[in-house]
């Protein structure tokens, strides 16, 4: 197996977005449609479901019964969100691995996406179990060590947090190619990523870290530019800079609050960034899989013509 370039993997999402403008436009359209749908859902959401979401978001400990009841209430929203994430990730994988079929901007809702949804649910359970197990083990070790050296308890607690976080990150990075394997090989793959990524943890972590850093910088710059332009327009039209907050954070639960040029413009800009984010975050794993799996590169070197 050959290695791979962390920087090449991190920047792959930008490349495929630039070289496939029609597909990227479809991703932007879907992102905007999801934003509109989320507004409609929020406006007509039953009070019981809103209360369930507020309960999960609140800084309080829920009993097992309360958590189950809340999850049952918001299950349709969670399934919808999971489906959207899986469809967008599969579109990126499909462009890279099966780029000869560009219909609908590589967007589908079929067996590939259902497998990704199932894998995501499995990994959510694994992550929760991992965090619980690591936290419990760290707490026991700190408690035992504190009995021997009480003065070092604060240091030991901080070290345990850092160590626990490191363990979780290490395991998740080692398992991060599971979605790509599941899509590329058309079968549910849960732990095969562990063997494939042996010896490549730092390269993968570097690729993911660089991808996140790049998209964060772009989002920040876009937000600054948009805020600056919107602020100037408001001042020239007789408004106040304080009105800018109404664009970036419109009133929740009211459809009318979203019916303004500024908010719609912000939603469009945010949809572009969101589509780019999906491409940039999903692509590094696909590049790593191509290199580590030993298969010949299967990515489009130029934009592919769209089928009519």
Short mmCIF file of C-alpha atoms in Angstrom, two decimals:
data_model
loop_
_atom_site.label_atom_id
_atom_site.label_comp_id
_atom_site.label_asym_id
_atom_site.label_seq_id
_atom_site.Cartn_x
_atom_site.Cartn_y
_atom_site.Cartn_z
CA UNK A 1 0.00 0.00 0.00
CA UNK A 2 1.18 3.46 -0.80
CA UNK A 3 0.75 6.49 1.41
CA UNK A 4 -1.13 9.62 0.54
CA UNK A 5 -0.61 13.35 0.75
CA UNK A 6 -2.49 14.94 3.65
CA UNK A 7 -2.59 18.31 1.89
CA UNK A 8 -3.87 16.80 -1.37
CA UNK A 9 -6.61 14.95 0.51
CA UNK A 10 -7.57 18.08 2.48
CA UNK A 11 -7.89 20.21 -0.68
CA UNK A 12 -9.67 17.62 -2.82
CA UNK A 13 -13.10 18.95 -1.89
CA UNK A 14 -12.19 22.40 -3.21
CA UNK A 15 -10.90 20.89 -6.44
CA UNK A 16 -13.95 18.80 -7.25
CA UNK A 17 -16.24 21.74 -6.38
CA UNK A 18 -14.35 24.02 -8.76
CA UNK A 19 -14.10 21.51 -11.60
CA UNK A 20 -17.72 20.33 -11.42
CA UNK A 21 -19.74 23.57 -11.27
CA UNK A 22 -23.07 22.06 -12.31
CA UNK A 23 -22.87 19.39 -9.63
CA UNK A 24 -21.80 21.98 -7.08
CA UNK A 25 -24.75 24.15 -8.10
CA UNK A 26 -27.07 21.21 -7.42
CA UNK A 27 -25.52 20.78 -3.96
CA UNK A 28 -26.06 24.48 -3.27
CA UNK A 29 -29.68 24.13 -4.37
CA UNK A 30 -30.23 21.20 -2.04
CA UNK A 31 -28.59 23.08 0.84
CA UNK A 32 -30.85 26.07 0.21
CA UNK A 33 -33.90 23.80 -0.02
CA UNK A 34 -32.97 22.20 3.31
CA UNK A 35 -32.67 25.68 4.86
CA UNK A 36 -36.13 26.61 3.61
CA UNK A 37 -37.56 23.30 4.78
CA UNK A 38 -36.04 23.77 8.23
CA UNK A 39 -37.74 27.16 8.49
CA UNK A 40 -41.11 25.68 7.52
CA UNK A 41 -40.67 22.79 9.95
CA UNK A 42 -39.73 25.17 12.75
CA UNK A 43 -42.73 27.39 12.05
CA UNK A 44 -45.24 24.54 12.11
CA UNK A 45 -43.51 22.30 14.65
CA UNK A 46 -45.81 21.10 17.45
CA UNK A 47 -45.11 22.61 20.85
CA UNK A 48 -44.30 19.18 22.30
CA UNK A 49 -41.52 18.64 19.76
CA UNK A 50 -40.10 22.13 20.37
CA UNK A 51 -40.09 21.41 24.07
CA UNK A 52 -38.21 18.16 23.38
CA UNK A 53 -35.54 19.97 21.38
CA UNK A 54 -35.23 22.62 24.09
CA UNK A 55 -34.88 19.89 26.70
CA UNK A 56 -31.96 18.28 24.86
CA UNK A 57 -30.32 21.66 24.24
CA UNK A 58 -30.71 22.77 27.85
CA UNK A 59 -27.84 22.39 30.27
CA UNK A 60 -29.47 19.80 32.46
CA UNK A 61 -29.20 16.07 33.12
CA UNK A 62 -32.09 14.01 31.75
CA UNK A 63 -33.32 10.74 33.15
CA UNK A 64 -33.30 7.76 30.80
CA UNK A 65 -37.08 7.93 30.48
CA UNK A 66 -37.04 11.64 29.63
CA UNK A 67 -34.29 11.10 27.05
CA UNK A 68 -36.21 8.24 25.37
CA UNK A 69 -39.46 10.25 25.29
CA UNK A 70 -37.66 13.24 23.81
CA UNK A 71 -35.88 11.19 21.17
CA UNK A 72 -39.19 9.59 20.13
CA UNK A 73 -40.73 13.04 19.67
CA UNK A 74 -37.92 14.42 17.55
CA UNK A 75 -37.14 11.17 15.70
CA UNK A 76 -38.61 12.38 12.35
CA UNK A 77 -36.39 15.48 12.44
CA UNK A 78 -33.32 13.41 13.31
CA UNK A 79 -34.05 10.95 10.48
CA UNK A 80 -34.46 13.82 8.02
CA UNK A 81 -31.18 15.37 9.11
CA UNK A 82 -29.42 12.01 8.89
CA UNK A 83 -30.83 11.45 5.39
CA UNK A 84 -29.63 14.85 4.19
CA UNK A 85 -26.12 14.27 5.54
CA UNK A 86 -25.95 10.82 3.95
CA UNK A 87 -27.24 12.05 0.58
CA UNK A 88 -24.69 14.88 0.48
CA UNK A 89 -21.78 12.64 1.53
CA UNK A 90 -22.78 9.97 -1.00
CA UNK A 91 -22.87 12.62 -3.76
CA UNK A 92 -19.21 13.46 -3.05
CA UNK A 93 -18.22 9.80 -2.99
CA UNK A 94 -20.19 9.13 -6.19
CA UNK A 95 -18.45 11.96 -8.02
CA UNK A 96 -15.03 10.63 -7.00
CA UNK A 97 -15.64 6.90 -7.48
CA UNK A 98 -18.40 6.76 -10.11
CA UNK A 99 -18.09 10.07 -11.91
CA UNK A 100 -19.40 8.71 -15.22
CA UNK A 101 -22.99 9.10 -13.97
CA UNK A 102 -23.45 12.81 -13.13
CA UNK A 103 -27.26 12.90 -13.23
CA UNK A 104 -28.92 15.14 -10.63
CA UNK A 105 -25.53 16.42 -9.50
CA UNK A 106 -24.65 12.90 -8.28
CA UNK A 107 -27.45 13.17 -5.73
CA UNK A 108 -29.51 10.05 -5.07
CA UNK A 109 -31.58 8.45 -2.35
CA UNK A 110 -31.10 4.72 -2.61
CA UNK A 111 -29.29 1.76 -1.13
CA UNK A 112 -25.95 3.60 -0.88
CA UNK A 113 -27.50 6.35 1.19
CA UNK A 114 -29.46 3.91 3.35
CA UNK A 115 -26.26 2.03 4.16
CA UNK A 116 -24.58 5.28 5.13
CA UNK A 117 -27.52 6.15 7.37
CA UNK A 118 -27.33 2.77 9.07
CA UNK A 119 -23.58 3.07 9.51
CA UNK A 120 -23.97 6.54 11.02
CA UNK A 121 -26.45 5.23 13.59
CA UNK A 122 -24.08 2.39 14.48
CA UNK A 123 -21.19 4.81 14.87
CA UNK A 124 -23.23 7.14 17.04
CA UNK A 125 -23.80 4.21 19.37
CA UNK A 126 -20.11 3.24 19.26
CA UNK A 127 -19.06 6.83 19.98
CA UNK A 128 -21.42 7.14 22.93
CA UNK A 129 -20.18 3.83 24.34
CA UNK A 130 -16.55 4.82 23.78
CA UNK A 131 -16.95 8.19 25.49
CA UNK A 132 -18.73 6.55 28.43
CA UNK A 133 -16.13 3.81 28.81
CA UNK A 134 -13.15 6.18 28.56
CA UNK A 135 -14.74 8.66 30.97
CA UNK A 136 -15.47 5.96 33.53
CA UNK A 137 -11.98 4.48 33.26
CA UNK A 138 -10.37 7.91 33.61
CA UNK A 139 -12.54 8.78 36.62
CA UNK A 140 -11.59 5.54 38.38
CA UNK A 141 -7.88 6.03 37.68
CA UNK A 142 -7.96 9.65 38.89
CA UNK A 143 -9.84 8.65 42.04
CA UNK A 144 -7.31 5.92 42.86
CA UNK A 145 -4.34 8.19 42.08
CA UNK A 146 -5.81 10.97 44.21
CA UNK A 147 -5.87 8.66 47.20
CA UNK A 148 -2.08 8.31 46.87
CA UNK A 149 -1.32 11.94 45.93
CA UNK A 150 -4.24 14.22 46.93
CA UNK A 151 -2.34 17.39 46.06
CA UNK A 152 -2.05 16.29 42.43
CA UNK A 153 -5.77 15.66 41.92
CA UNK A 154 -6.33 18.82 39.84
CA UNK A 155 -3.41 17.99 37.55
CA UNK A 156 -4.48 14.37 37.27
CA UNK A 157 -8.03 15.39 36.37
CA UNK A 158 -6.80 17.70 33.61
CA UNK A 159 -4.43 15.02 32.32
CA UNK A 160 -7.26 12.49 32.32
CA UNK A 161 -9.46 14.82 30.26
CA UNK A 162 -6.70 15.35 27.70
CA UNK A 163 -5.92 11.63 27.57
CA UNK A 164 -9.60 10.70 27.20
CA UNK A 165 -10.06 13.22 24.41
CA UNK A 166 -6.96 11.85 22.69
CA UNK A 167 -8.23 8.28 22.89
CA UNK A 168 -11.62 9.24 21.42
CA UNK A 169 -10.03 11.22 18.59
CA UNK A 170 -7.58 8.40 17.84
CA UNK A 171 -10.33 5.78 17.61
CA UNK A 172 -12.62 7.97 15.51
CA UNK A 173 -9.83 8.84 13.07
CA UNK A 174 -8.87 5.17 12.72
CA UNK A 175 -12.51 4.32 11.97
CA UNK A 176 -13.12 7.36 9.75
CA UNK A 177 -12.83 5.49 6.44
CA UNK A 178 -15.81 3.26 7.24
CA UNK A 179 -18.32 5.47 5.32
CA UNK A 180 -16.05 5.53 2.28
CA UNK A 181 -15.55 1.75 2.36
CA UNK A 182 -19.29 1.24 2.82
CA UNK A 183 -20.06 3.37 -0.23
CA UNK A 184 -17.22 2.24 -2.49
CA UNK A 185 -17.74 -1.47 -1.88
CA UNK A 186 -21.54 -1.33 -1.58
CA UNK A 187 -21.63 -3.18 1.74
CA UNK A 188 -21.84 -2.21 5.38
CA UNK A 189 -18.30 -1.93 6.74
CA UNK A 190 -17.91 -1.16 10.42
CA UNK A 191 -14.37 -2.04 11.53
CA UNK A 192 -12.38 -2.64 8.33
CA UNK A 193 -11.21 0.96 8.46
CA UNK A 194 -9.13 0.10 11.53
CA UNK A 195 -6.81 -2.18 9.57
CA UNK A 196 -6.68 0.06 6.51
CA UNK A 197 -5.60 3.11 8.51
CA UNK A 198 -2.90 1.36 10.54
CA UNK A 199 0.20 3.57 10.41
CA UNK A 200 -1.63 6.52 8.84
CA UNK A 201 -3.23 8.17 11.86
CA UNK A 202 -1.19 11.37 11.70
CA UNK A 203 -1.67 11.74 7.95
CA UNK A 204 -5.42 11.34 8.32
CA UNK A 205 -5.56 13.68 11.30
CA UNK A 206 -3.54 16.24 9.35
CA UNK A 207 -5.83 15.95 6.33
CA UNK A 208 -8.99 16.36 8.42
CA UNK A 209 -7.48 19.18 10.48
CA UNK A 210 -6.34 21.10 7.40
CA UNK A 211 -9.72 20.63 5.73
CA UNK A 212 -11.55 21.95 8.81
CA UNK A 213 -9.14 24.87 9.12
CA UNK A 214 -9.56 25.86 5.46
CA UNK A 215 -13.34 25.75 5.50
CA UNK A 216 -13.43 27.64 8.82
CA UNK A 217 -11.28 30.43 7.38
CA UNK A 218 -13.46 30.62 4.28
CA UNK A 219 -16.64 30.75 6.36
CA UNK A 220 -15.18 33.50 8.54
CA UNK A 221 -14.11 35.57 5.52
CA UNK A 222 -17.48 35.10 3.81
CA UNK A 223 -19.26 36.16 7.00
CA UNK A 224 -17.07 39.26 7.34
CA UNK A 225 -17.55 40.26 3.70
CA UNK A 226 -21.30 39.65 3.77
CA UNK A 227 -21.70 41.55 7.05
CA UNK A 228 -19.67 44.45 5.67
CA UNK A 229 -21.69 44.69 2.46
CA UNK A 230 -25.00 44.29 4.29
CA UNK A 231 -23.97 46.92 6.86
CA UNK A 232 -23.08 49.45 4.16
CA UNK A 233 -26.37 48.84 2.34
CA UNK A 234 -28.29 49.31 5.59
CA UNK A 235 -26.54 52.59 6.36
CA UNK A 236 -27.11 53.91 2.84
CA UNK A 237 -30.80 52.97 3.02
CA UNK A 238 -31.26 54.76 6.34
CA UNK A 239 -31.10 51.74 8.61
CA UNK A 240 -28.86 50.96 11.57
CA UNK A 241 -26.06 48.48 12.05
CA UNK A 242 -28.03 46.89 14.86
CA UNK A 243 -30.49 45.68 12.22
CA UNK A 244 -27.77 43.39 10.90
CA UNK A 245 -28.40 41.01 13.78
CA UNK A 246 -31.91 40.43 12.43
CA UNK A 247 -30.38 39.07 9.22
CA UNK A 248 -27.79 36.83 10.80
CA UNK A 249 -30.16 35.67 13.57
CA UNK A 250 -33.77 36.09 12.44
CA UNK A 251 -36.66 35.60 14.84
CA UNK A 252 -37.19 31.90 15.34
CA UNK A 253 -40.63 30.43 14.73
CA UNK A 254 -41.95 33.14 12.41
CA UNK A 255 -42.14 32.68 8.63
CA UNK A 256 -42.65 36.41 8.11
CA UNK A 257 -39.32 37.19 9.77
CA UNK A 258 -37.53 35.34 6.96
CA UNK A 259 -39.27 37.15 4.10
CA UNK A 260 -36.69 39.86 3.52
CA UNK A 261 -34.04 40.35 0.86
CA UNK A 262 -31.21 40.40 3.40
CA UNK A 263 -32.18 37.13 5.07
CA UNK A 264 -32.76 35.35 1.76
CA UNK A 265 -29.38 36.61 0.50
CA UNK A 266 -27.71 35.36 3.66
CA UNK A 267 -29.40 31.96 3.26
CA UNK A 268 -28.09 31.72 -0.31
CA UNK A 269 -24.55 32.62 0.75
CA UNK A 270 -24.76 30.18 3.65
CA UNK A 271 -25.98 27.47 1.27
CA UNK A 272 -22.89 27.93 -0.90
CA UNK A 273 -20.62 27.62 2.13
CA UNK A 274 -22.60 24.62 3.39
CA UNK A 275 -22.28 22.80 0.06
CA UNK A 276 -18.56 23.53 0.00
CA UNK A 277 -18.25 22.34 3.60
CA UNK A 278 -19.86 18.99 2.73
CA UNK A 279 -17.45 18.49 -0.17
CA UNK A 280 -14.36 19.52 1.77
CA UNK A 281 -15.15 17.32 4.77
CA UNK A 282 -16.18 14.22 2.81
CA UNK A 283 -13.44 14.23 0.17
CA UNK A 284 -10.31 13.55 2.30
CA UNK A 285 -11.54 10.11 3.34
CA UNK A 286 -12.27 9.19 -0.28
CA UNK A 287 -8.76 10.22 -1.36
CA UNK A 288 -7.21 8.25 1.50
CA UNK A 289 -9.25 5.18 0.58
CA UNK A 290 -8.12 5.38 -3.05
CA UNK A 291 -4.48 5.50 -2.05
CA UNK A 292 -4.53 3.00 0.81
CA UNK A 293 -6.79 0.49 -0.88
CA UNK A 294 -4.36 0.17 -3.76
CA UNK A 295 -6.98 0.81 -6.44
CA UNK A 296 -6.05 3.08 -9.37
CA UNK A 297 -7.20 6.70 -9.03
CA UNK A 298 -10.79 7.13 -10.12
CA UNK A 299 -11.34 10.84 -9.86
CA UNK A 300 -12.32 13.20 -12.70
CA UNK A 301 -9.35 15.22 -13.88
CA UNK A 302 -11.68 17.73 -15.50
CA UNK A 303 -15.32 18.63 -15.10
CA UNK A 304 -17.57 15.87 -16.39
CA UNK A 305 -20.36 16.71 -18.84
CA UNK A 306 -23.80 16.59 -17.33
CA UNK A 307 -26.24 14.08 -18.80
CA UNK A 308 -29.35 15.54 -20.30
#
